[in-house]
mmCIF file of C-alpha atoms in Angstrom:
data_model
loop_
_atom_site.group_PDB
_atom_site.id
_atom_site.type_symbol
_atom_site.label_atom_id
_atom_site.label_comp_id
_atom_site.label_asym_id
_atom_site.label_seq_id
_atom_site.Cartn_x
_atom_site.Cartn_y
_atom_site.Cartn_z
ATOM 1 C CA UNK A 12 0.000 0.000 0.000
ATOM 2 C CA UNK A 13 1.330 3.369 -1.283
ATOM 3 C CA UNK A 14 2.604 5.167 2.075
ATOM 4 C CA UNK A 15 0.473 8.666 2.448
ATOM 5 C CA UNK A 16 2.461 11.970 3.291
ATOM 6 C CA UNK A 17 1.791 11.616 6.560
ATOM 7 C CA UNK A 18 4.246 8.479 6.973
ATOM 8 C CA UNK A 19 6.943 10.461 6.316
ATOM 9 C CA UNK A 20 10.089 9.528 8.230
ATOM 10 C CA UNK A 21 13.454 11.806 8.236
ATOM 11 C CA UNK A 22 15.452 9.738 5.789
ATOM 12 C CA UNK A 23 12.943 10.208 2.558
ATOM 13 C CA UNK A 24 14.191 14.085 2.473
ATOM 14 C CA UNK A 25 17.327 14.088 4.819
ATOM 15 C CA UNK A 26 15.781 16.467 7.240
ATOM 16 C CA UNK A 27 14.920 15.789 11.506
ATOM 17 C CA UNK A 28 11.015 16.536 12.125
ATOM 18 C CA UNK A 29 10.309 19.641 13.514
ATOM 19 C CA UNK A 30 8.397 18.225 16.826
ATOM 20 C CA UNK A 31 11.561 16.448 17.593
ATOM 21 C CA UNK A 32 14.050 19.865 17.071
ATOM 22 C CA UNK A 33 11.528 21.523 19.559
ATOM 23 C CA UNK A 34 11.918 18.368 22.282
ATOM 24 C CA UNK A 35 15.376 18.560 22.452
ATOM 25 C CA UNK A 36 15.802 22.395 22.405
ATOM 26 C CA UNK A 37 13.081 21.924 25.440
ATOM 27 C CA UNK A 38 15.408 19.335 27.210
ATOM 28 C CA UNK A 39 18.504 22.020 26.834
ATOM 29 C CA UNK A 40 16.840 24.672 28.248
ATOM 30 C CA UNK A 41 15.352 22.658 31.209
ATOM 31 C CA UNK A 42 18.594 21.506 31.669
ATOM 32 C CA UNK A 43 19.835 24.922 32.017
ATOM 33 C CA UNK A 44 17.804 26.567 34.290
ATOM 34 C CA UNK A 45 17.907 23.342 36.691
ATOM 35 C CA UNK A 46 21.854 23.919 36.605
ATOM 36 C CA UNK A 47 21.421 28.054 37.224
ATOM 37 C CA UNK A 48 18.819 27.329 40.147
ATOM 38 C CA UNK A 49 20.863 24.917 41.600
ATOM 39 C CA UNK A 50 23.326 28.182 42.260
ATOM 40 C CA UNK A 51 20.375 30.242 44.417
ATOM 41 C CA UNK A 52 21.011 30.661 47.815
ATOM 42 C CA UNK A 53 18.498 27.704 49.271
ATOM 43 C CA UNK A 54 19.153 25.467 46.750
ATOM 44 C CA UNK A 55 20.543 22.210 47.834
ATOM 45 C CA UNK A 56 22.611 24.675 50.389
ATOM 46 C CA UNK A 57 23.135 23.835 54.272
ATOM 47 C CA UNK A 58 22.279 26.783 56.522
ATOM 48 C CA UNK A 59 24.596 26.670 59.172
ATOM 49 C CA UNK A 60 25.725 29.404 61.956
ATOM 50 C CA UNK A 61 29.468 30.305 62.677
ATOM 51 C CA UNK A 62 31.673 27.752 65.069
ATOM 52 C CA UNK A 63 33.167 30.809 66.349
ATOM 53 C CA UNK A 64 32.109 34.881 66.733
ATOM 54 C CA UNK A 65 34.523 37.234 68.638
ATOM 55 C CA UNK A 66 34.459 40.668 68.683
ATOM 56 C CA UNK A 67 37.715 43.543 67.082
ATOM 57 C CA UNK A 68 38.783 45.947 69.376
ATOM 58 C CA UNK A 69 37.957 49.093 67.753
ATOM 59 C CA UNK A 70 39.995 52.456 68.071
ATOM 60 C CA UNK A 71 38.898 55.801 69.191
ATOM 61 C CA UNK A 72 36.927 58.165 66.686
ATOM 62 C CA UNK A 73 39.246 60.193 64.870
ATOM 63 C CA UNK A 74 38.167 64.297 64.396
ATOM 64 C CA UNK A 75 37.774 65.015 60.607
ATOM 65 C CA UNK A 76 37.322 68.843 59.434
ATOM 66 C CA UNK A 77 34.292 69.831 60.891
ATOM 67 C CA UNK A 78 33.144 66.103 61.937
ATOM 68 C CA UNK A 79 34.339 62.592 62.575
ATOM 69 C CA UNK A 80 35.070 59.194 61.430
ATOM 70 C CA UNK A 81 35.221 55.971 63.110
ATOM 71 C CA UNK A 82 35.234 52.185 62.403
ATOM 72 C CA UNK A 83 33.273 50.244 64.931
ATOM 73 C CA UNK A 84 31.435 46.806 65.777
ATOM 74 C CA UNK A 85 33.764 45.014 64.026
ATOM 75 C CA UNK A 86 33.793 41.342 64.464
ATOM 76 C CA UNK A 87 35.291 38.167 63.391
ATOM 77 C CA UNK A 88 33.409 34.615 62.523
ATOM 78 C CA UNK A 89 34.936 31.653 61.132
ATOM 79 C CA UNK A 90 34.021 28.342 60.867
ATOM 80 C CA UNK A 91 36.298 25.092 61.542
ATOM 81 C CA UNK A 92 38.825 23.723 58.766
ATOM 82 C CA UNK A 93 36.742 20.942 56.704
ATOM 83 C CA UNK A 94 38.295 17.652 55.843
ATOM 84 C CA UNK A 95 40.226 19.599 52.677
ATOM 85 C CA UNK A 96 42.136 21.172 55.905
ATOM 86 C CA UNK A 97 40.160 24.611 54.666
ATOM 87 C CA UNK A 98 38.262 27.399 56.492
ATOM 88 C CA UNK A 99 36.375 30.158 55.517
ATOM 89 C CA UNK A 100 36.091 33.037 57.816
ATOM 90 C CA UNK A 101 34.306 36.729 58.367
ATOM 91 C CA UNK A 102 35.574 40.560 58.553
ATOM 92 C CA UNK A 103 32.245 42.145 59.743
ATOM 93 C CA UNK A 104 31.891 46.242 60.561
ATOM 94 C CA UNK A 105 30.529 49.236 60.485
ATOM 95 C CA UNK A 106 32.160 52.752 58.877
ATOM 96 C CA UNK A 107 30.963 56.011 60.767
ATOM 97 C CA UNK A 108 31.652 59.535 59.118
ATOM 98 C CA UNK A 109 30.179 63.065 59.649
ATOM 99 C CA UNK A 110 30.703 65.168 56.949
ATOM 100 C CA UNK A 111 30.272 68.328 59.177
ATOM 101 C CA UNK A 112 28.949 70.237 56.432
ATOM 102 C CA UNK A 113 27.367 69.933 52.367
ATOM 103 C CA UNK A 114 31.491 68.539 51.290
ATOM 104 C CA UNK A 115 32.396 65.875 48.897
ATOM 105 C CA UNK A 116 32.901 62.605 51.631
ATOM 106 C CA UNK A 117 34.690 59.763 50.396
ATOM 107 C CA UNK A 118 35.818 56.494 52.393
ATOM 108 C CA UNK A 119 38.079 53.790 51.295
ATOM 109 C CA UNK A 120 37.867 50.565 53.061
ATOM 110 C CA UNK A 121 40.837 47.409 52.620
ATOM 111 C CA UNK A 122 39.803 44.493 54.598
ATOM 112 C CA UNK A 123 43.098 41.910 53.911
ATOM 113 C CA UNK A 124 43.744 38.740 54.896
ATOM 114 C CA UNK A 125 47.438 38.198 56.100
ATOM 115 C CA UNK A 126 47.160 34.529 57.093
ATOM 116 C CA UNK A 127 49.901 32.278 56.978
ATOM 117 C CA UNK A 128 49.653 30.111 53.599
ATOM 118 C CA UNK A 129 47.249 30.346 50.630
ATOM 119 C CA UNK A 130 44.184 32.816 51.193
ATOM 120 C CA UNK A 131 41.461 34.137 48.972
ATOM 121 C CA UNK A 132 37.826 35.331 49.062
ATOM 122 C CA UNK A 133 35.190 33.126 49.185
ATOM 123 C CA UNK A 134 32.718 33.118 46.178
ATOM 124 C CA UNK A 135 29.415 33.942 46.139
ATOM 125 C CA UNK A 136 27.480 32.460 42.626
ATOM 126 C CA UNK A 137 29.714 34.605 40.306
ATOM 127 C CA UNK A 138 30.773 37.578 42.551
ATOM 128 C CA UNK A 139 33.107 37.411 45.152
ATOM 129 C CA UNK A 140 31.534 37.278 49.058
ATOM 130 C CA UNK A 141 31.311 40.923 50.153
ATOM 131 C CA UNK A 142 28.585 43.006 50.378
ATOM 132 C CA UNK A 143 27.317 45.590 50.229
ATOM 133 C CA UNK A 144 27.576 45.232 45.855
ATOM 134 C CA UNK A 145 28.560 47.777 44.023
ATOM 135 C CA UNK A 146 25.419 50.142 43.684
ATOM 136 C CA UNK A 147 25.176 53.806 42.673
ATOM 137 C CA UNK A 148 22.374 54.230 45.050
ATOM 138 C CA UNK A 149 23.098 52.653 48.363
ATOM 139 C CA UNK A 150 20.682 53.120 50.144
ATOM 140 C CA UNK A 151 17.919 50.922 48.025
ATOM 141 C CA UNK A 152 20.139 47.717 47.964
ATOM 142 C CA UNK A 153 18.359 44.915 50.294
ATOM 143 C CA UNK A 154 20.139 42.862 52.239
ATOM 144 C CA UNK A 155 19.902 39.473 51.655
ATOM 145 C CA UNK A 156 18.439 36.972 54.675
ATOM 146 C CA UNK A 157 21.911 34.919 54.273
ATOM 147 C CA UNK A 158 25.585 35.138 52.696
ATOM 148 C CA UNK A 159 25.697 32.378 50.292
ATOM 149 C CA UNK A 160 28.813 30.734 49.541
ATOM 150 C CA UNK A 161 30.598 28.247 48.118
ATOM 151 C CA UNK A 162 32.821 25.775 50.531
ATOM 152 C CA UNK A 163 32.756 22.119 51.003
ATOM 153 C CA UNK A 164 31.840 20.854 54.547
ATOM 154 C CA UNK A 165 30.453 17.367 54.934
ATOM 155 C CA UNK A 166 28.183 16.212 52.334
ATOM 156 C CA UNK A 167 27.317 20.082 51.385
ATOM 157 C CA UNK A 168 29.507 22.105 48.589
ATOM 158 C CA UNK A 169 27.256 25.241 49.016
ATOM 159 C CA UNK A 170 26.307 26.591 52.212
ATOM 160 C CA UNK A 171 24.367 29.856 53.683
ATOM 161 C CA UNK A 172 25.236 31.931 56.438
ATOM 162 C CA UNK A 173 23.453 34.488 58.332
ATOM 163 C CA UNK A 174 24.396 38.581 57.288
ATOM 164 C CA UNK A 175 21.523 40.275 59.051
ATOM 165 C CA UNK A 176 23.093 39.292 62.161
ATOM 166 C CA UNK A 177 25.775 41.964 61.709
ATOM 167 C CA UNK A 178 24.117 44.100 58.725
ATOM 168 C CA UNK A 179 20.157 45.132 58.697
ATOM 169 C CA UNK A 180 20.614 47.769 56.142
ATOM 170 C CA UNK A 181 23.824 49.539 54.257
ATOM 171 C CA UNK A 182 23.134 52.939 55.502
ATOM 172 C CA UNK A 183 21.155 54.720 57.329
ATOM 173 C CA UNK A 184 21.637 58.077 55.683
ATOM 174 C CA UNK A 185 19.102 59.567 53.274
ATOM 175 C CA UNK A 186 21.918 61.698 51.510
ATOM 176 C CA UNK A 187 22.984 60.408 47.974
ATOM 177 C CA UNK A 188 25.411 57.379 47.998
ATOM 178 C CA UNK A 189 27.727 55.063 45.952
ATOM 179 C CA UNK A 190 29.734 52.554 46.454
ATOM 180 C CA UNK A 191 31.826 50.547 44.553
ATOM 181 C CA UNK A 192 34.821 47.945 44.016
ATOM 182 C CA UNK A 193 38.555 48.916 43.447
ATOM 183 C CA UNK A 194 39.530 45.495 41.371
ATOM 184 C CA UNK A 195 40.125 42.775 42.530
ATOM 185 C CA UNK A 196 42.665 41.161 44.817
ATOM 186 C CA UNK A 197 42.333 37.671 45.581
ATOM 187 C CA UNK A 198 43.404 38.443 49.532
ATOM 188 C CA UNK A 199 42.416 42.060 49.593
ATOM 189 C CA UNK A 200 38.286 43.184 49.521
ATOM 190 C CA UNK A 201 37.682 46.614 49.006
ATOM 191 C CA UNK A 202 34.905 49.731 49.279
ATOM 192 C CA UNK A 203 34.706 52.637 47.988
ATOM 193 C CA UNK A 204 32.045 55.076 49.396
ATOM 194 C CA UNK A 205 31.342 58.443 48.368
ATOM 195 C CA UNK A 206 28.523 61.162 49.188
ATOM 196 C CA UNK A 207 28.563 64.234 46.829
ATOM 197 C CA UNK A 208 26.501 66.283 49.117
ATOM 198 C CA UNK A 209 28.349 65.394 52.575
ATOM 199 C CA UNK A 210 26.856 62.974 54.950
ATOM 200 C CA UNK A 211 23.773 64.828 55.868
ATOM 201 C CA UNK A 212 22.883 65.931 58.773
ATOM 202 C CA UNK A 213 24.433 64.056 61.824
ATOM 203 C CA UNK A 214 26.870 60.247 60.901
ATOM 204 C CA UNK A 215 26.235 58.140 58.897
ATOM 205 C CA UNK A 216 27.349 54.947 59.079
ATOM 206 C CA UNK A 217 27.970 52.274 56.929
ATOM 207 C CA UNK A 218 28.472 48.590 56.831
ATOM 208 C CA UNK A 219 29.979 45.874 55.467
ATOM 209 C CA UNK A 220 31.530 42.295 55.471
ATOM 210 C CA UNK A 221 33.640 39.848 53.433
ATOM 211 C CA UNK A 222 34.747 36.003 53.757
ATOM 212 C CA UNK A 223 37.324 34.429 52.774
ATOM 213 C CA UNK A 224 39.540 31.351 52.338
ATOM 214 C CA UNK A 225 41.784 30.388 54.582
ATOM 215 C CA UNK A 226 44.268 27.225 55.653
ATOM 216 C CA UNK A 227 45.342 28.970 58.432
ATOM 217 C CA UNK A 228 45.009 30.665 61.457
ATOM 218 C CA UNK A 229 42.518 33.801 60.633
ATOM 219 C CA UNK A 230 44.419 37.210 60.319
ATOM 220 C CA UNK A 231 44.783 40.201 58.816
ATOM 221 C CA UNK A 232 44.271 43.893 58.576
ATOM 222 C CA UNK A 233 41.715 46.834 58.470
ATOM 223 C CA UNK A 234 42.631 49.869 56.454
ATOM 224 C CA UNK A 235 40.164 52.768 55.940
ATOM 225 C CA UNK A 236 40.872 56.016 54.678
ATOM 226 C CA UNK A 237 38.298 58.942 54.981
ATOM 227 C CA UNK A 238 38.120 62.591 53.116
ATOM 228 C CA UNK A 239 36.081 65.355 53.617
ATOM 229 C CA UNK A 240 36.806 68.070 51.616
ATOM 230 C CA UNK A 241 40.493 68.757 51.113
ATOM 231 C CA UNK A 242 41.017 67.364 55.041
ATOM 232 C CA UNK A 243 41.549 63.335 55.314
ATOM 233 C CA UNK A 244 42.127 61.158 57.993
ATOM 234 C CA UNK A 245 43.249 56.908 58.364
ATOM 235 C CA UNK A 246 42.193 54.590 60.640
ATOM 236 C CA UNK A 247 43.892 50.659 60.667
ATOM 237 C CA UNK A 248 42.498 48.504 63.008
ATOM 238 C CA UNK A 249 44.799 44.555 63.063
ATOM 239 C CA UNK A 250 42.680 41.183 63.920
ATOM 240 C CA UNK A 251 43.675 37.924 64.697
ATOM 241 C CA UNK A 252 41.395 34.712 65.960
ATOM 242 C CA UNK A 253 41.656 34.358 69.371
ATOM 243 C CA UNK A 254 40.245 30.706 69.248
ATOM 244 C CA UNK A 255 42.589 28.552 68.216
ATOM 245 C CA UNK A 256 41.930 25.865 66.928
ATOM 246 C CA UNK A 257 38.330 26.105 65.911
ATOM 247 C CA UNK A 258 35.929 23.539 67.198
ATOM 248 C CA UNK A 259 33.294 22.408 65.037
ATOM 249 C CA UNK A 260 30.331 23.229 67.133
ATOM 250 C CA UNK A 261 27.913 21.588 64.573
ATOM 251 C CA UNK A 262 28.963 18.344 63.322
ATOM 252 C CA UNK A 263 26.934 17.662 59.568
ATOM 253 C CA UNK A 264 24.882 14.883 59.379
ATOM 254 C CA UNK A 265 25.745 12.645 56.181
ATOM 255 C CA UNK A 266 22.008 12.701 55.116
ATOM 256 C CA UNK A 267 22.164 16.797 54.088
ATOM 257 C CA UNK A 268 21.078 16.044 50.402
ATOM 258 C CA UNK A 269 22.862 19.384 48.774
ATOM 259 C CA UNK A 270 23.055 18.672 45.512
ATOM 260 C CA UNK A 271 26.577 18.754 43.458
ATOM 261 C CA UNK A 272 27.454 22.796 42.962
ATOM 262 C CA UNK A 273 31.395 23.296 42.473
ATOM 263 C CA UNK A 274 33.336 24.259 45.433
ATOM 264 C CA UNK A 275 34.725 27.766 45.791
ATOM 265 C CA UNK A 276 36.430 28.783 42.007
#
């Protein structure tokens, strides 16, 4: 029986049937987004809470022009070395500047890590772990619920850590302000704030945080650098973990199903 055009199969005219083109484009884009969602924070992650939390002495304010500047309420978090012999740890604080007046402020903050051995920030999906982002109007970036990063411990290769326990909001000013990164150095986060208009009326202050790598004992160095005006000030403030070594308050259970994200790139 003659076949009808219907029975047409892809080798009478050399070319694949459009319903099966569109199944396997379908596959490759399911695929896709089940690898990107697999990178949210809360996806396959372990939400865990620091081993260890100690607070950063904190010098005296510092008299700038008219105003002042300070870096306060800094802390230090870390968690305990996984079986890779690696641990990830936190630089947590808060910047404080009074313009004194409507002057260009600007404040450079260099948060380094000066352990002993290889260090580097952790990783975040495809930024590095530091906030507050880069923004050109701080004070409408949210702060996340968590810090999402990227570190192997147990069965999990993706974990989430709490932020708002250290940063609500990124400033409390209403006066215009940016922020931005310097580059990037694998051992060295940076922030660069600046406020056209001056600070406003009264401080305002400004947080932040970063987490990195580390195989060693956590160390390293705050370096901020404040300008009002044509007047400028520094302020360098050392930590080191006083816990040593870290105990792993919170064993993982071998059951955490966390699905299969790279470790930190």
């Amino acid at each position: 029986m003659p076949s009808s055009p219907s029975d047409k199969g892809p080798d009478q005219d050399g070319r694949i049937p459009r319903a099966a083109i569109i199944v396997v484009v379908a596959g490759l884009v399911v695929s896709a987004l089940i690898y990107a969602i697999s990178f949210l924070p809360g996806s396959g992650s372990l939400e865990i809470d620091w081993d260890t939390d100690e607070p950063i002495a904190s010098p005296p304010a510092k008299t700038l022009g008219d105003g002042s500047f300070a870096v306060s309420r800094t802390r230090l978090s870390a968690l305990a070395p996984n079986e890779d012999g690696v641990l990830i740890y936190r630089v947590a604080g808060v910047v404080s500047i009074d313009s004194g007046g409507r002057k260009v402020t600007r404040v450079r903050c260099d948060v380094k890590s000066q352990v002993e051995g290889d260090t580097r920030m952790a990783r975040s999906v495809k930024l590095r772990a530091a906030w507050p982002k880069p923004s050109e109007a701080l004070g409408i970036q949210e702060v996340p619920e968590t810090s999402f990063v990227k570190f192997t411990t147990g069965d999990s290769k993706k974990i989430d850590l709490p932020i708002r326990d250290v940063v609500q909001r990124y400033t409390d000013s209403s006066a215009p302000t940016e922020v931005k990164w310097d580059g990037y150095v694998e051992d060295d986060q940076n922030w660069i704030w600046k406020m056209p208009d001056g600070t406003g009326p009264g401080t305002a202050t400004l947080p932040w945080l970063v987490i990195f790598e580390s195989e060693t004992r956590p160390e390293g160095m705050i370096d901020c650098v404040a300008s009002v005006g044509a007047e400028s000030t520094q302020i360098k403030v050392p930590f080191r973990q006083d816990e040593w070594p870290i105990t792993d308050d919170q064993p993982n259970s071998d059951e955490v199903d966390t699905g299969d994200a790279s470790n930190v790139e």
